[in-house]
Coordinates of C-alpha atoms in Angstrom, one line a residue:
Chain A
X1 CA -21.2 -31.8 39.8
X2 CA -20.1 -28.4 40.7
X3 CA -17.7 -26.1 42.7
X4 CA -19.6 -25.3 45.9
X5 CA -18.7 -22.5 48.2
X6 CA -19.0 -22.6 52.0
X7 CA -18.1 -20.4 55.0
X8 CA -17.2 -21.7 58.4
X9 CA -16.6 -20.0 61.8
X10 CA -14.8 -21.3 64.9
X11 CA -13.8 -19.7 68.2
X12 CA -11.3 -21.0 70.8
X13 CA -10.1 -20.4 74.3
X14 CA -6.5 -21.3 74.6
X15 CA -4.6 -21.8 77.9
X16 CA -1.1 -20.7 78.7
X17 CA 1.2 -23.4 80.2
X18 CA 0.4 -26.7 81.6
X19 CA -0.5 -28.6 84.8
X20 CA 1.8 -31.6 85.2
X21 CA 3.9 -31.5 88.4
X22 CA 3.7 -27.7 88.6
X23 CA 4.9 -25.2 86.0
X24 CA 8.1 -23.3 87.1
X25 CA 10.5 -21.1 85.2
X26 CA 13.6 -19.5 86.8
X27 CA 15.6 -16.5 85.6
X28 CA 18.8 -14.9 86.8
X29 CA 19.8 -11.3 86.0
X30 CA 23.1 -9.6 86.6
X31 CA 25.0 -6.6 85.5
X32 CA 28.4 -6.6 83.8
X33 CA 31.0 -4.2 85.1
X34 CA 30.0 -1.7 82.5
X35 CA 26.3 -1.7 83.2
X36 CA 24.9 -4.1 80.6
X37 CA 22.5 -6.7 81.9
X38 CA 22.7 -10.4 81.4
X39 CA 19.5 -12.5 81.6
X40 CA 20.3 -16.1 82.1
X41 CA 17.6 -18.6 81.1
X42 CA 17.2 -22.2 80.1
X43 CA 14.1 -21.2 78.1
X44 CA 14.9 -21.8 74.4
X45 CA 14.3 -19.5 71.6
X46 CA 12.8 -21.6 68.8
X47 CA 12.8 -18.7 66.4
X48 CA 9.6 -17.2 67.8
X49 CA 11.6 -14.3 69.3
X50 CA 11.8 -15.3 72.9
X51 CA 15.2 -13.6 73.4
X52 CA 14.0 -10.3 72.0
X53 CA 10.9 -10.4 74.3
X54 CA 12.9 -11.3 77.4
X55 CA 15.4 -8.5 76.6
X56 CA 12.5 -6.0 76.3
X57 CA 10.9 -7.2 79.6
X58 CA 14.2 -7.0 81.4
X59 CA 15.0 -3.6 80.0
X60 CA 11.6 -2.2 80.8
X61 CA 11.8 -3.4 84.4
X62 CA 15.3 -2.2 85.1
X63 CA 14.9 1.0 83.1
X64 CA 17.6 0.7 80.4
X65 CA 17.4 0.6 76.6
X66 CA 16.8 -2.9 75.2
X67 CA 20.1 -3.0 73.5
X68 CA 21.8 -2.9 76.9
X69 CA 20.4 -6.4 77.7
X70 CA 21.9 -9.7 76.6
X71 CA 19.8 -12.9 76.9
X72 CA 21.9 -16.1 77.4
X73 CA 20.1 -19.3 76.9
X74 CA 23.2 -21.2 76.2
X75 CA 23.0 -24.4 78.3
X76 CA 20.0 -26.1 80.0
X77 CA 22.5 -28.2 82.1
X78 CA 24.0 -25.2 83.8
X79 CA 21.4 -22.5 83.5
X80 CA 18.5 -21.8 85.8
X81 CA 15.6 -24.2 85.6
X82 CA 12.8 -23.9 82.9
X83 CA 10.2 -26.5 82.1
X84 CA 10.7 -25.6 78.4
X85 CA 9.4 -23.6 75.5
X86 CA 6.1 -25.2 74.8
X87 CA 2.4 -24.9 75.7
X88 CA 2.6 -21.2 74.7
X89 CA 4.2 -20.7 78.1
X90 CA 7.5 -18.9 77.2
X91 CA 6.6 -15.3 77.3
X92 CA 4.2 -15.7 80.3
X93 CA 6.3 -17.9 82.6
X94 CA 9.8 -16.8 81.7
X95 CA 8.6 -13.2 81.4
X96 CA 7.3 -13.2 84.9
X97 CA 10.5 -14.7 86.2
X98 CA 12.6 -12.1 84.4
X99 CA 10.5 -9.3 85.9
X100 CA 11.1 -10.7 89.4
X101 CA 14.8 -11.1 88.8
X102 CA 15.1 -7.7 87.2
X103 CA 13.3 -5.9 90.0
X104 CA 15.7 -7.4 92.5
X105 CA 18.7 -6.3 90.4
X106 CA 17.2 -2.8 89.9
X107 CA 16.9 -2.5 93.7
X108 CA 20.6 -3.2 94.2
X109 CA 21.4 -0.8 91.3
X110 CA 19.4 2.0 92.9
X111 CA 21.0 1.3 96.3
X112 CA 24.5 1.7 94.8
X113 CA 23.4 4.8 93.0
X114 CA 22.0 6.1 96.2
X115 CA 25.4 5.7 98.0
X116 CA 27.1 7.5 95.1
X117 CA 24.7 10.3 95.0
X118 CA 24.3 10.5 98.8
X119 CA 20.5 10.3 98.6
X120 CA 17.9 7.8 99.6
X121 CA 17.4 4.9 97.1
X122 CA 13.6 5.5 97.2
X123 CA 14.1 9.0 95.8
X124 CA 15.7 7.7 92.6
X125 CA 14.2 6.9 89.2
X126 CA 15.6 5.7 85.9
X127 CA 15.2 7.6 82.6
X128 CA 15.2 4.6 80.4
X129 CA 18.2 5.8 78.6
X130 CA 20.9 4.5 80.9
X131 CA 20.8 7.1 83.7
X132 CA 19.6 7.3 87.3
X133 CA 18.1 10.6 88.4
X134 CA 17.0 12.1 91.7
X135 CA 13.2 12.5 91.5
X136 CA 12.4 16.2 91.1
X137 CA 16.1 17.1 90.7
X138 CA 17.1 15.5 87.5
X139 CA 20.3 17.6 87.3
X140 CA 21.6 15.3 90.1
X141 CA 22.2 12.0 88.2
X142 CA 24.6 9.2 87.6
X143 CA 24.9 6.9 84.6
X144 CA 24.2 3.2 85.1
X145 CA 27.7 2.6 83.6
X146 CA 29.2 4.4 86.5
X147 CA 26.9 2.7 89.0
X148 CA 28.0 -0.7 87.7
X149 CA 31.7 0.3 87.9
X150 CA 31.2 1.5 91.4
X151 CA 29.4 -1.7 92.4
X152 CA 32.1 -3.9 91.0
X153 CA 35.3 -2.0 91.9
X154 CA 34.4 0.2 94.8
X155 CA 31.5 -1.0 96.8
X156 CA 31.6 -4.7 96.3
X157 CA 27.9 -5.1 95.5
X158 CA 26.4 -7.6 93.0
X159 CA 23.8 -5.9 90.9
X160 CA 21.8 -9.1 90.3
X161 CA 18.5 -10.7 90.9
X162 CA 16.7 -14.0 91.1
X163 CA 13.4 -14.8 89.6
X164 CA 11.2 -17.8 90.0
X165 CA 7.7 -18.0 88.6
X166 CA 5.7 -21.0 89.6
X167 CA 2.1 -22.0 88.7
X168 CA 1.6 -24.8 91.3
X169 CA 0.0 -28.0 90.3
X170 CA -3.7 -28.0 90.5
X171 CA -5.4 -31.2 91.8
X172 CA -9.1 -31.8 91.1
X173 CA -11.5 -31.3 94.0
X174 CA -12.7 -34.8 95.1
X175 CA -16.4 -33.9 95.2
X176 CA -16.8 -31.9 92.0
X177 CA -13.7 -32.7 89.9
X178 CA -13.2 -28.9 89.5
X179 CA -9.6 -27.8 88.9
X180 CA -7.6 -25.1 87.4
X181 CA -5.4 -26.9 84.9
X182 CA -4.0 -23.8 83.2
X183 CA -3.9 -20.1 83.5
X184 CA -4.3 -17.0 81.4
X185 CA -6.5 -17.8 78.5
X186 CA -6.0 -16.3 75.1
X187 CA -8.8 -16.3 72.6
X188 CA -9.3 -16.4 68.8
X189 CA -12.0 -16.6 66.2
X190 CA -11.6 -17.5 62.5
X191 CA -13.9 -17.3 59.6
X192 CA -12.8 -19.4 56.6
X193 CA -14.3 -19.4 53.1
X194 CA -13.7 -22.4 50.9
X195 CA -14.6 -23.8 47.6
X196 CA -15.2 -27.6 47.4
X197 CA -15.2 -29.4 44.1
X198 CA -17.8 -32.1 44.8
X199 CA -16.5 -34.2 41.9
X200 CA -12.8 -34.3 42.9
X201 CA -13.2 -33.5 46.6
X202 CA -10.6 -30.8 46.3
X203 CA -10.8 -27.9 48.8
X204 CA -9.5 -24.4 47.9
X205 CA -9.3 -22.0 50.8
X206 CA -10.3 -18.6 49.5
X207 CA -10.0 -16.4 52.6
X208 CA -9.0 -16.8 56.3
X209 CA -10.0 -14.0 58.6
X210 CA -8.7 -14.3 62.1
X211 CA -9.2 -12.2 65.3
X212 CA -6.7 -13.0 68.1
X213 CA -7.0 -11.7 71.7
X214 CA -3.5 -12.2 73.0
X215 CA -3.3 -10.0 76.1
X216 CA -0.8 -7.2 75.4
X217 CA 1.4 -7.5 72.3
X218 CA 4.9 -6.9 73.8
X219 CA 6.3 -6.7 70.3
X220 CA 3.5 -6.1 67.8
X221 CA 5.5 -6.9 64.7
X222 CA 6.6 -10.2 66.1
X223 CA 3.1 -11.0 67.2
X224 CA 1.8 -10.3 63.8
X225 CA 4.6 -12.5 62.2
X226 CA 3.7 -15.4 64.4
X227 CA -0.1 -15.1 63.8
X228 CA 0.3 -14.9 60.0
X229 CA 2.5 -17.9 60.0
X230 CA 0.3 -19.7 62.4
X231 CA -2.8 -19.1 60.4
X232 CA -1.2 -20.7 57.4
X233 CA -0.1 -23.6 59.5
X234 CA -3.6 -24.1 60.8
X235 CA -4.9 -24.3 57.2
X236 CA -2.1 -26.7 56.5
X237 CA -3.1 -28.9 59.4
X238 CA -6.7 -28.8 58.4
X239 CA -6.2 -29.9 54.8
X240 CA -2.8 -31.4 54.1
X241 CA -0.5 -32.5 56.9
X242 CA -0.3 -36.2 57.9
X243 CA 2.3 -38.8 58.3
X244 CA -0.1 -41.5 57.0
X245 CA -1.5 -40.2 53.7
X246 CA -1.6 -43.6 52.0
X247 CA -4.4 -45.3 53.7
X248 CA -4.9 -48.2 54.3
X249 CA -1.4 -49.7 53.9
X250 CA 1.1 -48.1 56.3
X251 CA 3.9 -49.7 54.4
X252 CA 3.3 -47.1 51.7
X253 CA 3.4 -44.3 54.1
X254 CA 5.7 -41.3 53.9
X255 CA 9.2 -41.7 55.2
X256 CA 10.5 -38.2 55.5
X257 CA 9.5 -34.6 54.9
X258 CA 9.7 -35.0 51.2
X259 CA 6.5 -37.0 51.4
X260 CA 4.9 -34.7 54.0
X261 CA 2.4 -32.4 52.3
X262 CA 2.4 -28.7 53.1
X263 CA 1.1 -25.9 51.1
X264 CA 3.7 -23.8 49.3
X265 CA 3.8 -20.1 48.5
X266 CA 1.5 -20.7 45.5
X267 CA -1.3 -22.1 47.7
X268 CA -1.9 -19.2 50.0
X269 CA -5.4 -18.1 51.0
X270 CA -6.0 -14.5 51.4
X271 CA -5.3 -14.0 55.1
X272 CA -6.4 -11.3 57.5
X273 CA -5.2 -10.8 61.0
X274 CA -6.8 -8.6 63.7
X275 CA -5.1 -8.4 67.1
X276 CA -7.2 -7.4 70.1
X277 CA -5.2 -6.4 73.2
X278 CA -6.7 -7.1 76.5
X279 CA -3.8 -7.1 79.0
X280 CA -3.9 -10.1 81.3
X281 CA -3.8 -9.7 85.1
X282 CA -1.0 -12.2 85.7
X283 CA 1.0 -11.9 82.5
X284 CA 4.3 -10.0 82.2
X285 CA 3.2 -6.5 81.2
X286 CA -0.2 -8.0 80.4
X287 CA 1.0 -10.6 77.9
X288 CA -0.6 -14.0 77.3
X289 CA 0.6 -16.9 75.2
X290 CA -0.3 -16.6 71.5
X291 CA 2.1 -19.3 70.4
X292 CA 0.2 -22.5 69.7
X293 CA -3.3 -21.1 69.6
X294 CA -2.5 -19.0 66.5
X295 CA -2.8 -22.3 64.4
X296 CA -5.9 -23.7 66.1
X297 CA -9.1 -22.0 65.1
X298 CA -8.5 -22.4 61.4
X299 CA -9.0 -26.1 61.6
X300 CA -12.6 -26.2 62.9
X301 CA -13.4 -23.2 60.7
X302 CA -12.3 -25.0 57.6
X303 CA -14.2 -28.1 58.6
X304 CA -17.3 -26.1 59.2
X305 CA -16.8 -24.3 55.8
X306 CA -16.6 -27.7 54.1
X307 CA -19.8 -28.7 55.8
X308 CA -21.4 -25.5 54.7
X309 CA -20.3 -26.1 51.1
X310 CA -21.2 -29.8 50.6
X311 CA -23.0 -30.9 53.7
X312 CA -20.6 -33.5 55.0
X313 CA -19.0 -33.5 58.4
X314 CA -15.3 -34.6 58.2
X315 CA -14.1 -35.4 61.7
X316 CA -10.7 -36.8 60.8
X317 CA -7.7 -34.7 59.8
X318 CA -6.5 -33.8 57.4
X319 CA -9.7 -33.1 55.3
X320 CA -8.4 -34.8 52.2
X321 CA -10.3 -35.1 48.9
X322 CA -10.6 -38.8 49.5
X323 CA -12.4 -38.3 52.8
X324 CA -14.7 -35.7 51.3
X325 CA -15.6 -38.0 48.4
X326 CA -16.2 -41.0 50.7
X327 CA -18.4 -38.8 52.9
X328 CA -20.3 -37.5 49.9
X329 CA -20.8 -41.1 48.7
X330 CA -22.1 -42.2 52.1
X331 CA -24.4 -39.2 52.2
X332 CA -25.8 -40.0 48.7
X333 CA -26.5 -43.6 49.7
X334 CA -28.4 -42.6 52.8
Chain B
X1 CA 40.3 -43.3 47.6
X2 CA 42.3 -40.6 46.1
X3 CA 41.2 -37.1 46.8
X4 CA 40.1 -34.8 44.0
X5 CA 41.2 -31.2 43.8
X6 CA 38.5 -28.6 43.3
X7 CA 39.0 -24.9 42.7
X8 CA 36.3 -22.2 42.4
X9 CA 35.6 -18.7 43.6
X10 CA 33.2 -18.4 46.6
X11 CA 31.8 -14.9 47.0
X12 CA 34.7 -13.5 45.0
X13 CA 37.4 -15.3 46.9
X14 CA 39.5 -18.1 45.4
X15 CA 39.0 -21.5 47.1
X16 CA 40.9 -24.7 46.6
X17 CA 40.2 -27.9 48.4
X18 CA 41.0 -31.6 48.2
X19 CA 37.8 -33.5 48.6
X20 CA 36.5 -37.1 48.3
X21 CA 35.1 -37.8 44.9
X22 CA 31.3 -37.6 45.2
X23 CA 31.3 -34.9 47.9
X24 CA 28.3 -32.6 47.4
X25 CA 28.9 -28.9 47.1
X26 CA 26.8 -28.4 50.2
X27 CA 29.2 -30.6 52.2
X28 CA 32.2 -29.0 50.8
X29 CA 31.0 -25.5 51.5
X30 CA 29.8 -26.2 55.1
X31 CA 32.3 -28.7 56.4
X32 CA 35.4 -28.0 54.3
X33 CA 35.3 -24.3 53.6
X34 CA 33.2 -23.3 56.6
X35 CA 30.5 -21.3 54.9
X36 CA 27.4 -22.5 56.8
X37 CA 24.9 -20.2 55.1
X38 CA 23.6 -23.0 52.8
X39 CA 21.4 -25.2 55.0
X40 CA 21.0 -29.0 54.7
X41 CA 17.3 -29.6 55.2
X42 CA 16.3 -32.6 53.2
X43 CA 19.6 -33.5 51.3
X44 CA 17.3 -34.6 48.5
X45 CA 16.6 -31.4 46.6
X46 CA 13.1 -30.7 47.8
X47 CA 13.4 -28.1 50.5
X48 CA 15.6 -25.4 48.8
X49 CA 17.5 -24.6 52.0
X50 CA 20.9 -25.4 50.4
X51 CA 20.3 -23.1 47.4
X52 CA 23.4 -21.3 46.0
X53 CA 24.1 -19.4 42.9
X54 CA 26.6 -21.0 40.5
X55 CA 27.6 -18.9 37.5
X56 CA 24.4 -16.8 37.8
X57 CA 22.0 -19.8 38.0
X58 CA 20.1 -21.0 41.1
X59 CA 21.4 -24.4 42.1
X60 CA 20.7 -26.9 44.9
X61 CA 24.1 -27.5 46.5
X62 CA 23.0 -30.8 48.0
X63 CA 22.5 -32.2 44.6
X64 CA 25.6 -30.7 43.0
X65 CA 28.9 -32.5 43.1
X66 CA 31.6 -30.2 44.2
X67 CA 34.0 -31.6 41.6
X68 CA 31.7 -30.3 38.9
X69 CA 32.2 -26.7 40.1
X70 CA 35.8 -26.4 39.0
X71 CA 36.3 -22.9 37.7
X72 CA 32.8 -21.8 38.7
X73 CA 31.8 -18.6 40.4
X74 CA 29.7 -19.5 43.5
X75 CA 27.7 -17.0 45.5
X76 CA 26.1 -17.9 48.9
X77 CA 23.9 -15.8 51.2
X78 CA 27.0 -15.0 53.3
X79 CA 28.5 -13.2 50.3
X80 CA 25.6 -10.7 49.7
X81 CA 26.4 -8.0 52.1
X82 CA 29.2 -5.6 51.1
X83 CA 31.4 -3.8 53.6
X84 CA 29.0 -4.5 56.4
X85 CA 26.0 -3.1 54.4
X86 CA 23.2 -5.5 54.0
X87 CA 22.0 -6.4 50.5
X88 CA 18.6 -4.9 49.7
X89 CA 17.0 -8.3 49.9
X90 CA 18.5 -8.9 53.3
X91 CA 17.3 -5.5 54.5
X92 CA 13.9 -6.2 53.1
X93 CA 13.7 -9.5 54.9
X94 CA 14.6 -7.9 58.1
X95 CA 12.2 -5.0 57.7
X96 CA 9.3 -7.3 56.7
X97 CA 9.9 -9.8 59.6
X98 CA 10.2 -12.4 56.8
X99 CA 12.1 -14.8 59.0
X100 CA 11.4 -16.7 62.2
X101 CA 13.6 -19.7 62.9
X102 CA 15.8 -18.6 59.9
X103 CA 16.6 -22.0 58.5
X104 CA 15.0 -21.4 55.1
X105 CA 16.1 -17.8 54.9
X106 CA 19.4 -18.1 53.1
X107 CA 17.8 -20.3 50.5
X108 CA 14.9 -18.0 50.1
X109 CA 17.3 -15.0 49.6
X110 CA 19.3 -16.9 47.0
X111 CA 16.2 -17.8 45.0
X112 CA 15.0 -14.2 45.3
X113 CA 18.4 -12.9 44.2
X114 CA 18.4 -14.9 41.0
X115 CA 14.8 -13.8 40.4
X116 CA 15.6 -10.1 40.7
X117 CA 18.8 -10.5 38.6
X118 CA 16.7 -11.8 35.7
X119 CA 13.4 -9.9 36.5
X120 CA 14.0 -6.7 38.3
X121 CA 10.3 -5.8 38.6
X122 CA 8.5 -9.1 39.2
X123 CA 4.8 -9.6 39.6
X124 CA 3.5 -11.3 42.7
X125 CA 3.0 -14.4 40.7
X126 CA 6.6 -14.4 39.5
X127 CA 7.8 -14.1 43.1
X128 CA 5.6 -17.0 44.1
X129 CA 6.9 -19.0 41.2
X130 CA 10.5 -18.2 42.1
X131 CA 10.1 -19.2 45.7
X132 CA 8.1 -22.3 45.0
X133 CA 11.1 -24.6 45.4
X134 CA 11.8 -23.4 48.9
X135 CA 9.9 -24.6 52.0
X136 CA 9.2 -22.5 55.0
X137 CA 7.5 -23.8 58.1
X138 CA 7.2 -20.6 60.2
X139 CA 6.1 -17.6 58.2
X140 CA 3.3 -18.7 56.0
X141 CA 5.3 -17.3 53.1
X142 CA 3.4 -14.0 52.8
X143 CA 6.0 -11.9 54.7
X144 CA 8.7 -13.4 52.4
X145 CA 6.7 -12.6 49.2
X146 CA 6.2 -9.1 50.5
X147 CA 9.9 -8.7 51.3
X148 CA 10.9 -9.7 47.8
X149 CA 8.4 -7.3 46.3
X150 CA 9.7 -4.5 48.5
X151 CA 13.3 -5.2 47.6
X152 CA 12.4 -5.1 43.9
X153 CA 10.7 -1.7 44.4
X154 CA 13.6 -0.2 46.3
X155 CA 16.0 -1.5 43.6
X156 CA 14.1 0.1 40.8
X157 CA 13.8 3.4 42.8
X158 CA 17.5 3.4 43.3
X159 CA 18.1 2.7 39.6
X160 CA 15.7 5.6 38.5

C-alpha cells in the first residue's frame, strides 16, 4: 500500500455553437441624442462578461470609447432574437451580429457627419475618442456628440443598425454522412499530475497545466479569469461532482447543493494557464468560444493520470475513491 | 401572531422594524430593510453567501434570527465603501478579477473583512481557512485568494 504518483495528458477540439434548426443571433444598435450607443440583445450575461465584450466590439466597430456603449439585455420577450448563451456561442454569434449592426450605424453616423462637414462620407474616419475627422485634414472634424444631436434634431436621421448572424443548419450528406455540425473550433491541452492512495482510493491533484487556443482574447483578463475558474471546475467534474453519490440506493441521494460535493479553496491544485491566440477567420475580431471547453480537458487528463498512477481505467465520472478501489480489486483478482 | 420589534444599526444607521417572530436576519435585511447585498444561496448555512458582520464577528444571516440582533451593530458588504470610495478589499476584488457572476462576492468580502480585522497580514493558508465557509462556482477561488492577499499588502503599506 502506497501513495502512487501519475501524470496524464489530454487534448480537445471544441466547437462554437450548435446545429439544431440553425443558429441565429440578432443585434440592434442605435445612438442616443447625445452620441452614446445602445446595443440591444437578448443574449444573456451569465457573469462571464458578455456585456463587456459586446460593448468592446460595438465600440471598436463604430470608433468610440467603450464607455460610450451601453448593452441592454433586459428582456428576451421584446428584444432581438438570440438562441441563447450556451454552447460557447455568445461572443462568436452575438459578436458577429453586433459588428454587422454597428457597421450599419457607423455608416449613417458618417453620412450625417459628412453633411455637417460638407464632405464625402467616404473621406471620413473616427479617432476612437469620440470624434470624426476628415482623412488627411484632421483639423476639420466634428464630435460624435454633435453628429448625434444633428441627426436627431436637424436632419431627422436614425443612427442605427441591424445585425443578424446565422449559421444555417447543416444536414448530413446522404451518401457519406458528412456534415458541418459546428463552426470555429477552439483547442486545449491539459497535463495533470495526481497522487493516488491505493489503500483509500483518494486522489490528490498536484498540478494542472493548461494550454488554451481561443482565437483572439478580446479581453485578456476576462479570458484568464474564465480559464482559471474553468480549469478548477474541470477537476471538480473529474473527481467530485455528482447528483448520485450514494450508490446503489437513489433514496439516499443528495437533495440539494449542500450534498453536492465541490472542492473548496483548501483543495486547489497548482494551476497554470497559457493562452495561445490564433485569430479565427469567422469570429468577431478573431474570437472563438472558450466558454465551456475551458472545463473539458482536465477530465480525461485526470483519468489518464489515475491510470498512470495505479493502472486502472475509470470510465465513469466522478472518479471517486470507491470506484478506484473497486477497479483495483478487480485488477488484483484478474 | 404578534409582531416583534427589532432595533439595530446597519452600516452605522439606526434601523427599527416590526417582524414576525422567527424571521431570519437575512430575510429582514433583504425584504424588510432592502439591503440585498447578503445573498440567500442555500438558506442552510453551508454556502456563506449571506455572511454579515455582527458586532465584529462573521455570522451567517440565514441562520441568525433577527430578534436576537437587538442593539447589535451589523455590517454588510453594502456598508464597506465610504463616500463613494471602495473599500480596499472591494478594490482588490475588482483589480484581481476575483468575481464572475458575483453571487458569492459579498459573502467572500465579509469573510475577508473579518479576517483582515483580526489578522492584518495573513498567510495564504490563513486566507484559505477564512474563505473555506464560502462557496464559489465560477472563479476557482484562486483569484479571490490573491485579491485578499493583495488587499492585506496594500493595507499594511498604507499603515506603514
